[in-house]
N, CA, C and O atoms as a Tinker XYZ file with bonds, in Angstrom:
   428  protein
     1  N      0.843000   -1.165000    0.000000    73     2
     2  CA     0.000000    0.000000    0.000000    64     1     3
     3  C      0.889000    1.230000    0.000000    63     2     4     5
     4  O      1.908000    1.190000    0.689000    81     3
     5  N      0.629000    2.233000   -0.648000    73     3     6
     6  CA     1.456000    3.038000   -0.962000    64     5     7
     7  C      1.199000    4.414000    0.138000    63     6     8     9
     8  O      0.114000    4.564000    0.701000    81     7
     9  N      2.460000    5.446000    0.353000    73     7    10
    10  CA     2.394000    5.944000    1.994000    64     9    11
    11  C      1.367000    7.551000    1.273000    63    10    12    13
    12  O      1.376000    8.204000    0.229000    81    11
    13  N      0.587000    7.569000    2.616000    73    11    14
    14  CA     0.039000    9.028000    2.261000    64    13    15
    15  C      0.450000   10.061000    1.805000    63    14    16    17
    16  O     -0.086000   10.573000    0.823000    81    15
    17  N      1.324000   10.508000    2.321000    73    15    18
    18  CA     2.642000   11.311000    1.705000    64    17    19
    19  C      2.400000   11.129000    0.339000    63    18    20    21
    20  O      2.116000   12.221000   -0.151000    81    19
    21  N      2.386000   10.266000   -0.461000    73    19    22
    22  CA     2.977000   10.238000   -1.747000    64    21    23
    23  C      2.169000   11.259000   -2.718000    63    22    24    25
    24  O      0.942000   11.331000   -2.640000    81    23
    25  N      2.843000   11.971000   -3.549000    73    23    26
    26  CA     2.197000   13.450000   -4.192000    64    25    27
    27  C      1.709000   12.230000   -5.539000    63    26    28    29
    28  O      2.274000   11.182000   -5.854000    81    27
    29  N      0.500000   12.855000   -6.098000    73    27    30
    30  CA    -0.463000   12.225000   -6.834000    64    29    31
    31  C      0.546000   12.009000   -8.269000    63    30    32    33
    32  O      0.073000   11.196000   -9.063000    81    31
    33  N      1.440000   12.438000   -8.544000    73    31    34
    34  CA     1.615000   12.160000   -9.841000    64    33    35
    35  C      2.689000   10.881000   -9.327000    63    34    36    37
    36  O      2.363000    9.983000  -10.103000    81    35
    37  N      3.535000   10.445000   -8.647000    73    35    38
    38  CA     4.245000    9.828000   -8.407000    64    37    39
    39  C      2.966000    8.460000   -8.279000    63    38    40    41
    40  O      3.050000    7.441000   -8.966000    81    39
    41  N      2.197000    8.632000   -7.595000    73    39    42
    42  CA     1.211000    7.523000   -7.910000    64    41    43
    43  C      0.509000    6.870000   -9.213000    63    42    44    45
    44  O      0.491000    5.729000   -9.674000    81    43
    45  N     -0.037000    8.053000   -9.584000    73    43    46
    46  CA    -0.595000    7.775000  -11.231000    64    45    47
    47  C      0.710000    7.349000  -12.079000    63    46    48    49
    48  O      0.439000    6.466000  -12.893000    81    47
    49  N      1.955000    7.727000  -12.087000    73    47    50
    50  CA     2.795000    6.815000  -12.461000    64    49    51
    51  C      3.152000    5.731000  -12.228000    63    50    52    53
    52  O      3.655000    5.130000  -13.176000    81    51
    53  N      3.050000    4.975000  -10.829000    73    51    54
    54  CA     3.033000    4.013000  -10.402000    64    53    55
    55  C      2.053000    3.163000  -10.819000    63    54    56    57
    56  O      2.296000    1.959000  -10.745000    81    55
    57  N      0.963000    3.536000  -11.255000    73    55    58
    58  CA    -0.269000    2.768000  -11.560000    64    57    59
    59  C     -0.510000    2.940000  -12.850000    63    58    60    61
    60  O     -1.648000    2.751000  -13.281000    81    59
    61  N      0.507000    3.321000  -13.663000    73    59    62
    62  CA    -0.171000    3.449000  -15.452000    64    61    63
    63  C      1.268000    2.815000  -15.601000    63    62    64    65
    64  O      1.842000    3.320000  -16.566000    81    63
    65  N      1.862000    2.079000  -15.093000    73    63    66
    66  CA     2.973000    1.123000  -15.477000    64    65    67
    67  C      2.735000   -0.220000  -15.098000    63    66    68    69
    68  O      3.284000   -1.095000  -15.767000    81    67
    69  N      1.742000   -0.658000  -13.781000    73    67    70
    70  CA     1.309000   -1.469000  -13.867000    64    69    71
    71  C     -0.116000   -1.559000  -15.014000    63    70    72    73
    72  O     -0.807000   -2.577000  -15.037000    81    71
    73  N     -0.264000   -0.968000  -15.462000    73    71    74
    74  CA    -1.581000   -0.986000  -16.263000    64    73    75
    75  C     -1.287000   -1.552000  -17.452000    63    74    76    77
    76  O     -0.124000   -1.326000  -17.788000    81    75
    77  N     -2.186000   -2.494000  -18.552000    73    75    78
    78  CA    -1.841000   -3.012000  -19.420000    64    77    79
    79  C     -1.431000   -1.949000  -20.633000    63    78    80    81
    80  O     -1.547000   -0.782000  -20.258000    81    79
    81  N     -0.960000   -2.107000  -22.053000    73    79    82
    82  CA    -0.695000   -1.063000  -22.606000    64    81    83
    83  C     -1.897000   -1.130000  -24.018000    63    82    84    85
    84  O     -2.156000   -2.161000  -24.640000    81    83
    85  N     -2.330000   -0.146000  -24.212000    73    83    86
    86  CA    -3.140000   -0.386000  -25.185000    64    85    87
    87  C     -3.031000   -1.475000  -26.575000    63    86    88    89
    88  O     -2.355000   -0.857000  -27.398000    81    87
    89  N     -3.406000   -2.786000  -27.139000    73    87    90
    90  CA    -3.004000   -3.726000  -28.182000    64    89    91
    91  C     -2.199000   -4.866000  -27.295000    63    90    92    93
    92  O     -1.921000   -5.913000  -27.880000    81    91
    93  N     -1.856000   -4.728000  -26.067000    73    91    94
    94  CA    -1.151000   -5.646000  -25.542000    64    93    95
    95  C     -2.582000   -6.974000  -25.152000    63    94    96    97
    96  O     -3.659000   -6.733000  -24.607000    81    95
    97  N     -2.049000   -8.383000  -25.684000    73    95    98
    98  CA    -2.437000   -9.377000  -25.922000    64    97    99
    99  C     -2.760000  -10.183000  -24.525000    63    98   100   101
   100  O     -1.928000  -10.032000  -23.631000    81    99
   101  N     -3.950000  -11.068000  -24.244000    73    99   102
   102  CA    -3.412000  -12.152000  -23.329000    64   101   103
   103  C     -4.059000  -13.421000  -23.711000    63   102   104   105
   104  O     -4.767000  -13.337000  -24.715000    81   103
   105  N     -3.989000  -14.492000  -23.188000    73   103   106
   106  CA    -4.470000  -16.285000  -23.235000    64   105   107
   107  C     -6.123000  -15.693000  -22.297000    63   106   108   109
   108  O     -6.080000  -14.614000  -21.705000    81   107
   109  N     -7.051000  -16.286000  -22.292000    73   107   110
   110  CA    -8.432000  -16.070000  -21.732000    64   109   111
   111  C     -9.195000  -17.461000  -22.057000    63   110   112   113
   112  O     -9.331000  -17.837000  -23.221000    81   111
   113  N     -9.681000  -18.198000  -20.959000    73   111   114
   114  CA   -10.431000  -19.330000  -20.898000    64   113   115
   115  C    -12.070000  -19.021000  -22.095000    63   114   116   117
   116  O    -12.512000  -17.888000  -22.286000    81   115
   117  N    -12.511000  -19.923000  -22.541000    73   115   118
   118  CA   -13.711000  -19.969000  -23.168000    64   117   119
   119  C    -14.788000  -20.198000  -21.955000    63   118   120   121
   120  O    -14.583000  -21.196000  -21.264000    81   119
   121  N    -15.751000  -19.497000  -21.674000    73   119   122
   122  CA   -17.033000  -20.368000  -21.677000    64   121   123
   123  C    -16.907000  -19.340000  -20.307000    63   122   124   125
   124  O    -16.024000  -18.499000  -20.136000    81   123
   125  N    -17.932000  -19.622000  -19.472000    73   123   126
   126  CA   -17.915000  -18.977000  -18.289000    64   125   127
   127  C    -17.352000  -19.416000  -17.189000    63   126   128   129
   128  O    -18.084000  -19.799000  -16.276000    81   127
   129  N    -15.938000  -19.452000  -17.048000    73   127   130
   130  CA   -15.391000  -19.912000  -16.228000    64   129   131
   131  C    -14.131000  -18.872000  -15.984000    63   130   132   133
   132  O    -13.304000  -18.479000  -16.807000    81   131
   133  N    -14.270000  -18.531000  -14.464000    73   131   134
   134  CA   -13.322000  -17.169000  -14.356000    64   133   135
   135  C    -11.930000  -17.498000  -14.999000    63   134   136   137
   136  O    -11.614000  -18.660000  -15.252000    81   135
   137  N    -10.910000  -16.169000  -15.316000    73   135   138
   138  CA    -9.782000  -16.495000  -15.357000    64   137   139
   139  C     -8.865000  -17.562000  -14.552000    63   138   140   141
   140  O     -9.154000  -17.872000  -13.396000    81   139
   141  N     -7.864000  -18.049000  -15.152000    73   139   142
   142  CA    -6.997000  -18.994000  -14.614000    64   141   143
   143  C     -6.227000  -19.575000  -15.433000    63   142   144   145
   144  O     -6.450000  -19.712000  -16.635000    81   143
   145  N     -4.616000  -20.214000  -14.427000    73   143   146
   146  CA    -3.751000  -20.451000  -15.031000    64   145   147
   147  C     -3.066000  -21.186000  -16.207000    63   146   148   149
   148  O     -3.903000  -21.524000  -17.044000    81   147
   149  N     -2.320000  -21.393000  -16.397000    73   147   150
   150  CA    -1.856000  -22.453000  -17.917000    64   149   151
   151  C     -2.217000  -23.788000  -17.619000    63   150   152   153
   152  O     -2.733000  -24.659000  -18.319000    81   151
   153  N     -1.790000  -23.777000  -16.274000    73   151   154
   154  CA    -1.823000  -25.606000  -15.603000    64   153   155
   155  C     -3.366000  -26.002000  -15.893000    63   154   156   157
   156  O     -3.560000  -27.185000  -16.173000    81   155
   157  N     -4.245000  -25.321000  -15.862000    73   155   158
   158  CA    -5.763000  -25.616000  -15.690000    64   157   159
   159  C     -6.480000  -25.716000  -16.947000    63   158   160   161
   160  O     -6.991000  -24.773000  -17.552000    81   159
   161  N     -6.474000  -27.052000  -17.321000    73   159   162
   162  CA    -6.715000  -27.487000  -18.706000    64   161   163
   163  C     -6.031000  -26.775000  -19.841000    63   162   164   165
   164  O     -6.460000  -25.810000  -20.474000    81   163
   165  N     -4.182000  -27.816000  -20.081000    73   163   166
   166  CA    -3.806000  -26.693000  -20.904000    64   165   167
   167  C     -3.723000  -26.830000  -22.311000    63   166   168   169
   168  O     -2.943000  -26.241000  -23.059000    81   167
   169  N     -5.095000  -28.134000  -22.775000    73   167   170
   170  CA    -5.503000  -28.535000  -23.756000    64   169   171
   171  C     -6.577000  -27.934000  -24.475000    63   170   172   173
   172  O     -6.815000  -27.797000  -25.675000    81   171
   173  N     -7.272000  -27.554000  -23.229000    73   171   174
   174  CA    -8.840000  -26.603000  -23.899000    64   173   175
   175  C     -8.299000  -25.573000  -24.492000    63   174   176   177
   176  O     -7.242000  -25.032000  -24.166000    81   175
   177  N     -9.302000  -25.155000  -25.738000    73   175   178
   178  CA    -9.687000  -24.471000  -26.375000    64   177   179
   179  C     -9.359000  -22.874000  -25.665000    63   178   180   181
   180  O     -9.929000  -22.654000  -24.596000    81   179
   181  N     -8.585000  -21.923000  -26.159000    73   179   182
   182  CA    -8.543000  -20.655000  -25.483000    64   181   183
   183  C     -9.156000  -19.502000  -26.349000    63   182   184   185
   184  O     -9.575000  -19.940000  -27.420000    81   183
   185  N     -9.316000  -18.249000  -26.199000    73   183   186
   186  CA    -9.804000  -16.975000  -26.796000    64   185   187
   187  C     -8.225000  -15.981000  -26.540000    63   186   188   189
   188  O     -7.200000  -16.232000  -25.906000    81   187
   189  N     -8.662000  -14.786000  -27.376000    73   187   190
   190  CA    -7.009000  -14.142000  -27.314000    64   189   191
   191  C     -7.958000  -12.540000  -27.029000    63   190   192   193
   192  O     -8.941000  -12.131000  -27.647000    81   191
   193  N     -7.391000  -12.051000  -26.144000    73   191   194
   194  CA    -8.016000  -10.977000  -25.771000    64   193   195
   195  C     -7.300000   -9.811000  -25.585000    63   194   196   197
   196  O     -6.329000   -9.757000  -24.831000    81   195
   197  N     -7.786000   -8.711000  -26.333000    73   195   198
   198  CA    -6.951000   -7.340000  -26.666000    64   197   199
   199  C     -6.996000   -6.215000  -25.790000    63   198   200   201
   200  O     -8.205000   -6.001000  -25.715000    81   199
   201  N     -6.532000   -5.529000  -25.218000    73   199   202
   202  CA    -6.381000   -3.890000  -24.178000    64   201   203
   203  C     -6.651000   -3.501000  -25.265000    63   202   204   205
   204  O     -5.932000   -3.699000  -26.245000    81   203
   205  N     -7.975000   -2.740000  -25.287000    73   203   206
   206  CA    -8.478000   -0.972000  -26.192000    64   205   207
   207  C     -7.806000   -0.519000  -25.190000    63   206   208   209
   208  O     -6.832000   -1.171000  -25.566000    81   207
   209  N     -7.380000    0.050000  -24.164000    73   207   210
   210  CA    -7.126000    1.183000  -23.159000    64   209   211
   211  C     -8.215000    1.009000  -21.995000    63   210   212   213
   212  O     -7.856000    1.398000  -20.884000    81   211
   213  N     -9.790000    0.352000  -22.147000    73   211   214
   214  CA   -10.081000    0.563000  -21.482000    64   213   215
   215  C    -10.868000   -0.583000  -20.641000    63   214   216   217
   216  O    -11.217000   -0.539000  -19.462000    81   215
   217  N    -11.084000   -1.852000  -21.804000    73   215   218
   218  CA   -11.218000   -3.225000  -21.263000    64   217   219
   219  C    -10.938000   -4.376000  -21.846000    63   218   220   221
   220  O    -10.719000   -4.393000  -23.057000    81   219
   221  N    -10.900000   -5.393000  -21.181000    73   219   222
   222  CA   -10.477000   -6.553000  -22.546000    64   221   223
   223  C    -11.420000   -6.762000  -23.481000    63   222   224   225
   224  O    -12.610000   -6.825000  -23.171000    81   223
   225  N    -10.867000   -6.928000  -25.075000    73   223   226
   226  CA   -11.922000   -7.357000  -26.097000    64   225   227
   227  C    -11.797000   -8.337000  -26.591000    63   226   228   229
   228  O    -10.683000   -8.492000  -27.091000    81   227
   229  N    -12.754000   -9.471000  -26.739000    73   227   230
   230  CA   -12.213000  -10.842000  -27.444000    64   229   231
   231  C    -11.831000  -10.349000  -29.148000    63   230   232   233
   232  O    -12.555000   -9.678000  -29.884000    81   231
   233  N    -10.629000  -10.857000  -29.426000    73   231   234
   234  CA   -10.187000  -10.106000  -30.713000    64   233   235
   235  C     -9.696000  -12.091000  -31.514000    63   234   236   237
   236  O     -9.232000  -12.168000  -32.652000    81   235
   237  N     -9.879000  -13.079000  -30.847000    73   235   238
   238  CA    -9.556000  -14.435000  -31.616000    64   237   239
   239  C     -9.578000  -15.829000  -30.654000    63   238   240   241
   240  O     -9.637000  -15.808000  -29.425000    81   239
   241  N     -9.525000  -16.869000  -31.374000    73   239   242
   242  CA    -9.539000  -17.960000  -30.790000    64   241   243
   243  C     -8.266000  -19.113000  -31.180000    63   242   244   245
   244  O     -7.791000  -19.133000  -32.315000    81   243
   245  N     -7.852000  -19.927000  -30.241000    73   243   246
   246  CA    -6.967000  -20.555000  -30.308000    64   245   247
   247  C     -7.013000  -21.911000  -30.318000    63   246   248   249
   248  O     -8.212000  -22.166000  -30.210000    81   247
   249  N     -6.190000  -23.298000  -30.407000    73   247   250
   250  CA    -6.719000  -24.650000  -30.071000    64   249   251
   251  C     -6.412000  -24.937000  -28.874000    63   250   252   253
   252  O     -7.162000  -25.699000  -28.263000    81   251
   253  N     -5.239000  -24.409000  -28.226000    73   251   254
   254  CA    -5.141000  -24.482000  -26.564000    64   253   255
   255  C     -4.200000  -23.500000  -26.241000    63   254   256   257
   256  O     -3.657000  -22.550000  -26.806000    81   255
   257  N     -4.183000  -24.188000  -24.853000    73   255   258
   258  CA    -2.841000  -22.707000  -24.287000    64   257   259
   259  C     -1.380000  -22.057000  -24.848000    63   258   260   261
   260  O     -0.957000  -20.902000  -24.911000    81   259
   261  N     -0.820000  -23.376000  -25.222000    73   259   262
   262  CA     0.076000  -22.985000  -26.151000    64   261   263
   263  C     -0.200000  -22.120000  -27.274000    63   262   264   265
   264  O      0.465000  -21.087000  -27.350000    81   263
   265  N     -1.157000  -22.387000  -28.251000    73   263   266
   266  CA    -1.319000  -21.602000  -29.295000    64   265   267
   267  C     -1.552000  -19.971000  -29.258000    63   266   268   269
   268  O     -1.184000  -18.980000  -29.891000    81   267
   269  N     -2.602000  -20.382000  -27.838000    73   267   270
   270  CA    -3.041000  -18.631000  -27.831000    64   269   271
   271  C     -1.870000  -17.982000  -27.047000    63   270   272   273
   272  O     -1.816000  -16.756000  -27.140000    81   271
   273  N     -0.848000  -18.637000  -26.231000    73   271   274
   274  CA     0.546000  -17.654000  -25.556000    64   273   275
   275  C      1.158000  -17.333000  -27.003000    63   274   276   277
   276  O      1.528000  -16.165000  -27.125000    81   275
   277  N      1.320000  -18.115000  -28.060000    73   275   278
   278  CA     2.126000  -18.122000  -29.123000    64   277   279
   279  C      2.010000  -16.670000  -29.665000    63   278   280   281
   280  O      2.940000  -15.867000  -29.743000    81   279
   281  N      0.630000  -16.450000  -30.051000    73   279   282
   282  CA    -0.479000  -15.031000  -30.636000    64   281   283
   283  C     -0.320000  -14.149000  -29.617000    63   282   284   285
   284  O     -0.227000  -12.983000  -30.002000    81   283
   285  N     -0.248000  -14.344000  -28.274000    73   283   286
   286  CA    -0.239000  -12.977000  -27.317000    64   285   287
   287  C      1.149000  -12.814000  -27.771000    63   286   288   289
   288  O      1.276000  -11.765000  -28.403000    81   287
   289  N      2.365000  -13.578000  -27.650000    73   287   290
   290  CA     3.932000  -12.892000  -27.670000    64   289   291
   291  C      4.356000  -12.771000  -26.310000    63   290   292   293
   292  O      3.736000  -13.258000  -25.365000    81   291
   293  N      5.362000  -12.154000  -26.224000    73   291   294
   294  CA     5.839000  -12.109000  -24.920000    64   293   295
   295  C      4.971000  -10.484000  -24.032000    63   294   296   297
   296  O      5.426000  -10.120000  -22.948000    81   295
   297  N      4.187000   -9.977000  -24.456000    73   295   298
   298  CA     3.449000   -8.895000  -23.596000    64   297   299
   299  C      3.137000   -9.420000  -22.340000    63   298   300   301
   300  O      3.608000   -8.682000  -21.474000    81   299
   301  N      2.446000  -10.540000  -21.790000    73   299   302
   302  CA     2.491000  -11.105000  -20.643000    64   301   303
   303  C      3.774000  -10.678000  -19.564000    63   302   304   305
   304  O      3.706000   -9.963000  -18.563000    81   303
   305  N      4.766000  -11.269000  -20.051000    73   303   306
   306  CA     6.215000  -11.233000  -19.537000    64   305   307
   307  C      6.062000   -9.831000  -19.174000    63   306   308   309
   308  O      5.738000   -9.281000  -18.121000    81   307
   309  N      6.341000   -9.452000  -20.185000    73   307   310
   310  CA     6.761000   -7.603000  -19.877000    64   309   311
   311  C      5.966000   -7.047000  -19.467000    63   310   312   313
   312  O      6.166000   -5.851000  -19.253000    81   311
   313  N      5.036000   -7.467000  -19.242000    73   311   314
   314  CA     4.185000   -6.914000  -17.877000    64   313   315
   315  C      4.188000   -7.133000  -16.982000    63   314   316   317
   316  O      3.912000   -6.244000  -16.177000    81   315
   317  N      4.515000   -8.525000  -16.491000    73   315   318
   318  CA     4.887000   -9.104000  -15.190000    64   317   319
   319  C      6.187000   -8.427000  -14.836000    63   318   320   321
   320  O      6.376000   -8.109000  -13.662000    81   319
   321  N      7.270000   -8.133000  -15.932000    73   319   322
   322  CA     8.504000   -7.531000  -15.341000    64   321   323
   323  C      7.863000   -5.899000  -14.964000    63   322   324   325
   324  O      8.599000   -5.401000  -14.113000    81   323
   325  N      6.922000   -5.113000  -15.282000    73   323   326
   326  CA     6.865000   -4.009000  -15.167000    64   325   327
   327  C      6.634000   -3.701000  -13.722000    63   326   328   329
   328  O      7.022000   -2.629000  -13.257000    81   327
   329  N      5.913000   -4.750000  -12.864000    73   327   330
   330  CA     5.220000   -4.481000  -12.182000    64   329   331
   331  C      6.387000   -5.005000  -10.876000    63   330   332   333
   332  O      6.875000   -6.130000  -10.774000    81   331
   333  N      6.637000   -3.794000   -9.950000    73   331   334
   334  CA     7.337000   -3.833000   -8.667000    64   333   335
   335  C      7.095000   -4.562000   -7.759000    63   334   336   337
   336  O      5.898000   -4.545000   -7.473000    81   335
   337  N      8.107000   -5.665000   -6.739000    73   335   338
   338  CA     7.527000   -6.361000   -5.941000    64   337   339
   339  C      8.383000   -5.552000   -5.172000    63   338   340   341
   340  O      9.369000   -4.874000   -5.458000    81   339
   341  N      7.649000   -5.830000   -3.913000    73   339   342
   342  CA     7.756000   -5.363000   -2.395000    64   341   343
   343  C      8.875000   -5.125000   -2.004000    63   342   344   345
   344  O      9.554000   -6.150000   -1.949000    81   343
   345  N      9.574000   -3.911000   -1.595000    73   343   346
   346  CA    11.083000   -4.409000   -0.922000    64   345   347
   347  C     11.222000   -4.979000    0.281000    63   346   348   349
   348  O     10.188000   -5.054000    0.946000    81   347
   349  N     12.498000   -5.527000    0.887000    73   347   350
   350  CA    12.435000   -6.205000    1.730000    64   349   351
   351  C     12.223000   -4.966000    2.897000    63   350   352   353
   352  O     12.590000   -3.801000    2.742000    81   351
   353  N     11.511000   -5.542000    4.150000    73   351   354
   354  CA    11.646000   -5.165000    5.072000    64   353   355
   355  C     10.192000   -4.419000    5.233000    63   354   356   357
   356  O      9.675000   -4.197000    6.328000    81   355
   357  N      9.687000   -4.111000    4.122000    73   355   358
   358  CA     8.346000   -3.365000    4.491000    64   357   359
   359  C      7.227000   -4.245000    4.136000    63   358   360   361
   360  O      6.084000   -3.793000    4.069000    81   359
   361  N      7.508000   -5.544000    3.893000    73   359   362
   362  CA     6.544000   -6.713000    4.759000    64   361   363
   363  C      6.034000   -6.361000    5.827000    63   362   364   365
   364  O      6.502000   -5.355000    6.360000    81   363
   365  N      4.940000   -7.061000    6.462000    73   363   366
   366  CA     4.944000   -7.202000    7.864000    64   365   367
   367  C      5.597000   -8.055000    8.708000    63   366   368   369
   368  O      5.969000   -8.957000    7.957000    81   367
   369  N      6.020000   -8.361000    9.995000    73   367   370
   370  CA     6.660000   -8.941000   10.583000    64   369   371
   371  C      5.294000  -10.359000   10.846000    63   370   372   373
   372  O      4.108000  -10.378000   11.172000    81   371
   373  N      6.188000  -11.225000   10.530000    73   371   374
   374  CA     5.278000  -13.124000   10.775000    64   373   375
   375  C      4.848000  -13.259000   12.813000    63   374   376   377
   376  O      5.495000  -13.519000   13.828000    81   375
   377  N      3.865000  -13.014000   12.587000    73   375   378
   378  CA     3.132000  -13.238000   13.779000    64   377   379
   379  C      3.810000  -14.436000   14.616000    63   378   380   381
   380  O      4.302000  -15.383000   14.002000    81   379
   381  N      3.829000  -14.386000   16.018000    73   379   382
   382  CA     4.407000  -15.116000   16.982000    64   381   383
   383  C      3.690000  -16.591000   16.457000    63   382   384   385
   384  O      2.677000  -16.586000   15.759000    81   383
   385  N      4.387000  -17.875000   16.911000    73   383   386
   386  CA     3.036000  -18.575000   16.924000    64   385   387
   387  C      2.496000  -18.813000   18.253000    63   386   388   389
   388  O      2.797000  -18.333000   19.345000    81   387
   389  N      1.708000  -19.588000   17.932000    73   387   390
   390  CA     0.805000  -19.142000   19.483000    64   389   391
   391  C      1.091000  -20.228000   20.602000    63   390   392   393
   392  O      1.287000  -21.397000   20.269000    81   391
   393  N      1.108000  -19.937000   21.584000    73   391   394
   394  CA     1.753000  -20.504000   22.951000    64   393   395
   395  C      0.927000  -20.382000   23.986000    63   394   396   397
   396  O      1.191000  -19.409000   24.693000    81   395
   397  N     -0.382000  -21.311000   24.477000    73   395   398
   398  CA    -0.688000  -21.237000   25.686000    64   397   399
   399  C     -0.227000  -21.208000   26.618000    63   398   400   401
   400  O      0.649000  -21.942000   27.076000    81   399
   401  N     -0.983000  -19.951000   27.262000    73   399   402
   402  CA    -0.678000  -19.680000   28.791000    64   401   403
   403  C     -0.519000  -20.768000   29.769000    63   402   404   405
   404  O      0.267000  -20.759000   30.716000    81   403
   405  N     -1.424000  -21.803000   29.420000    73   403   406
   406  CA    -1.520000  -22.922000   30.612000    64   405   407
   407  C     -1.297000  -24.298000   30.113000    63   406   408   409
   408  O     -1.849000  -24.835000   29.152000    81   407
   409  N     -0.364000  -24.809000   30.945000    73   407   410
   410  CA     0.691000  -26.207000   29.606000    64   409   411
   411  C     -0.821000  -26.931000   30.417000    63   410   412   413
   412  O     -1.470000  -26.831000   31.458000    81   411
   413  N     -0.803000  -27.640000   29.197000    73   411   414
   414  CA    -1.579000  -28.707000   28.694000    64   413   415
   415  C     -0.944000  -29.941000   28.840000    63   414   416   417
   416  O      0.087000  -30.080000   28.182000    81   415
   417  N     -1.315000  -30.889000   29.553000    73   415   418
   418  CA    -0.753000  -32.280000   29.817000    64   417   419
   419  C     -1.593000  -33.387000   28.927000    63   418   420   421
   420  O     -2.772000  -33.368000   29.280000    81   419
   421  N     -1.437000  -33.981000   28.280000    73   419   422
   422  CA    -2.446000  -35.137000   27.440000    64   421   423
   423  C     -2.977000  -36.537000   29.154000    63   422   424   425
   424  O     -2.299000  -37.236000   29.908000    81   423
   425  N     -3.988000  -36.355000   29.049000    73   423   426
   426  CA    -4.694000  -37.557000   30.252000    64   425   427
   427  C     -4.054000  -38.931000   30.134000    63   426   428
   428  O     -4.418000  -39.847000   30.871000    81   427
């Protein structure tokens, strides 16, 4: 989560780099079944879906996962690289584990 402090354009930059780029491609399941990964039927039938800027559009269809990553290209990737992971230390700290007050003897 990003700190209050932060002046608005430093944000809106932060967030239009994670944002897809307009024509950038992805793999999309058929049928009504939410998004999900390669592993999850990676034989079925896929759709190829386009960024206008402002939502995904079904723009083609594929014979499975392979085919339709083939048609997206590497845009996936370079979006996953765009996007910043956490630095160390501003995690939260891993909760104690828990330790009753009163030892417990088994009967």
């Amino acid at each position: 989560m990003a700190d209050d402090s932060e002046p608005l354009e430093q944000w809106a930059e932060r967030r239009s780099a994670r944002r897809p780029k307009p024509g950038e491609r992805r793999p999309a399941p058929l049928g009504d079944e939410p998004h999900h990964g390669a592993h999850v039927h990676p034989d079925a039938p896929r759709g190829v879906e386009e960024w206008d800027g402002q939502d995904w559009v079904p723009c083609g269809t594929s014979a499975d996962f392979a085919a339709a990553a083939t048609e997206t290209g590497t845009d996936a990737a370079a979006r996953a690289e765009r996007v910043r992971l956490p630095e160390f230390g501003r995690l939260p700290k891993a909760p104690e584990p828990y330790r009753p007050t009163i030892p417990f003897h088994r009967p």
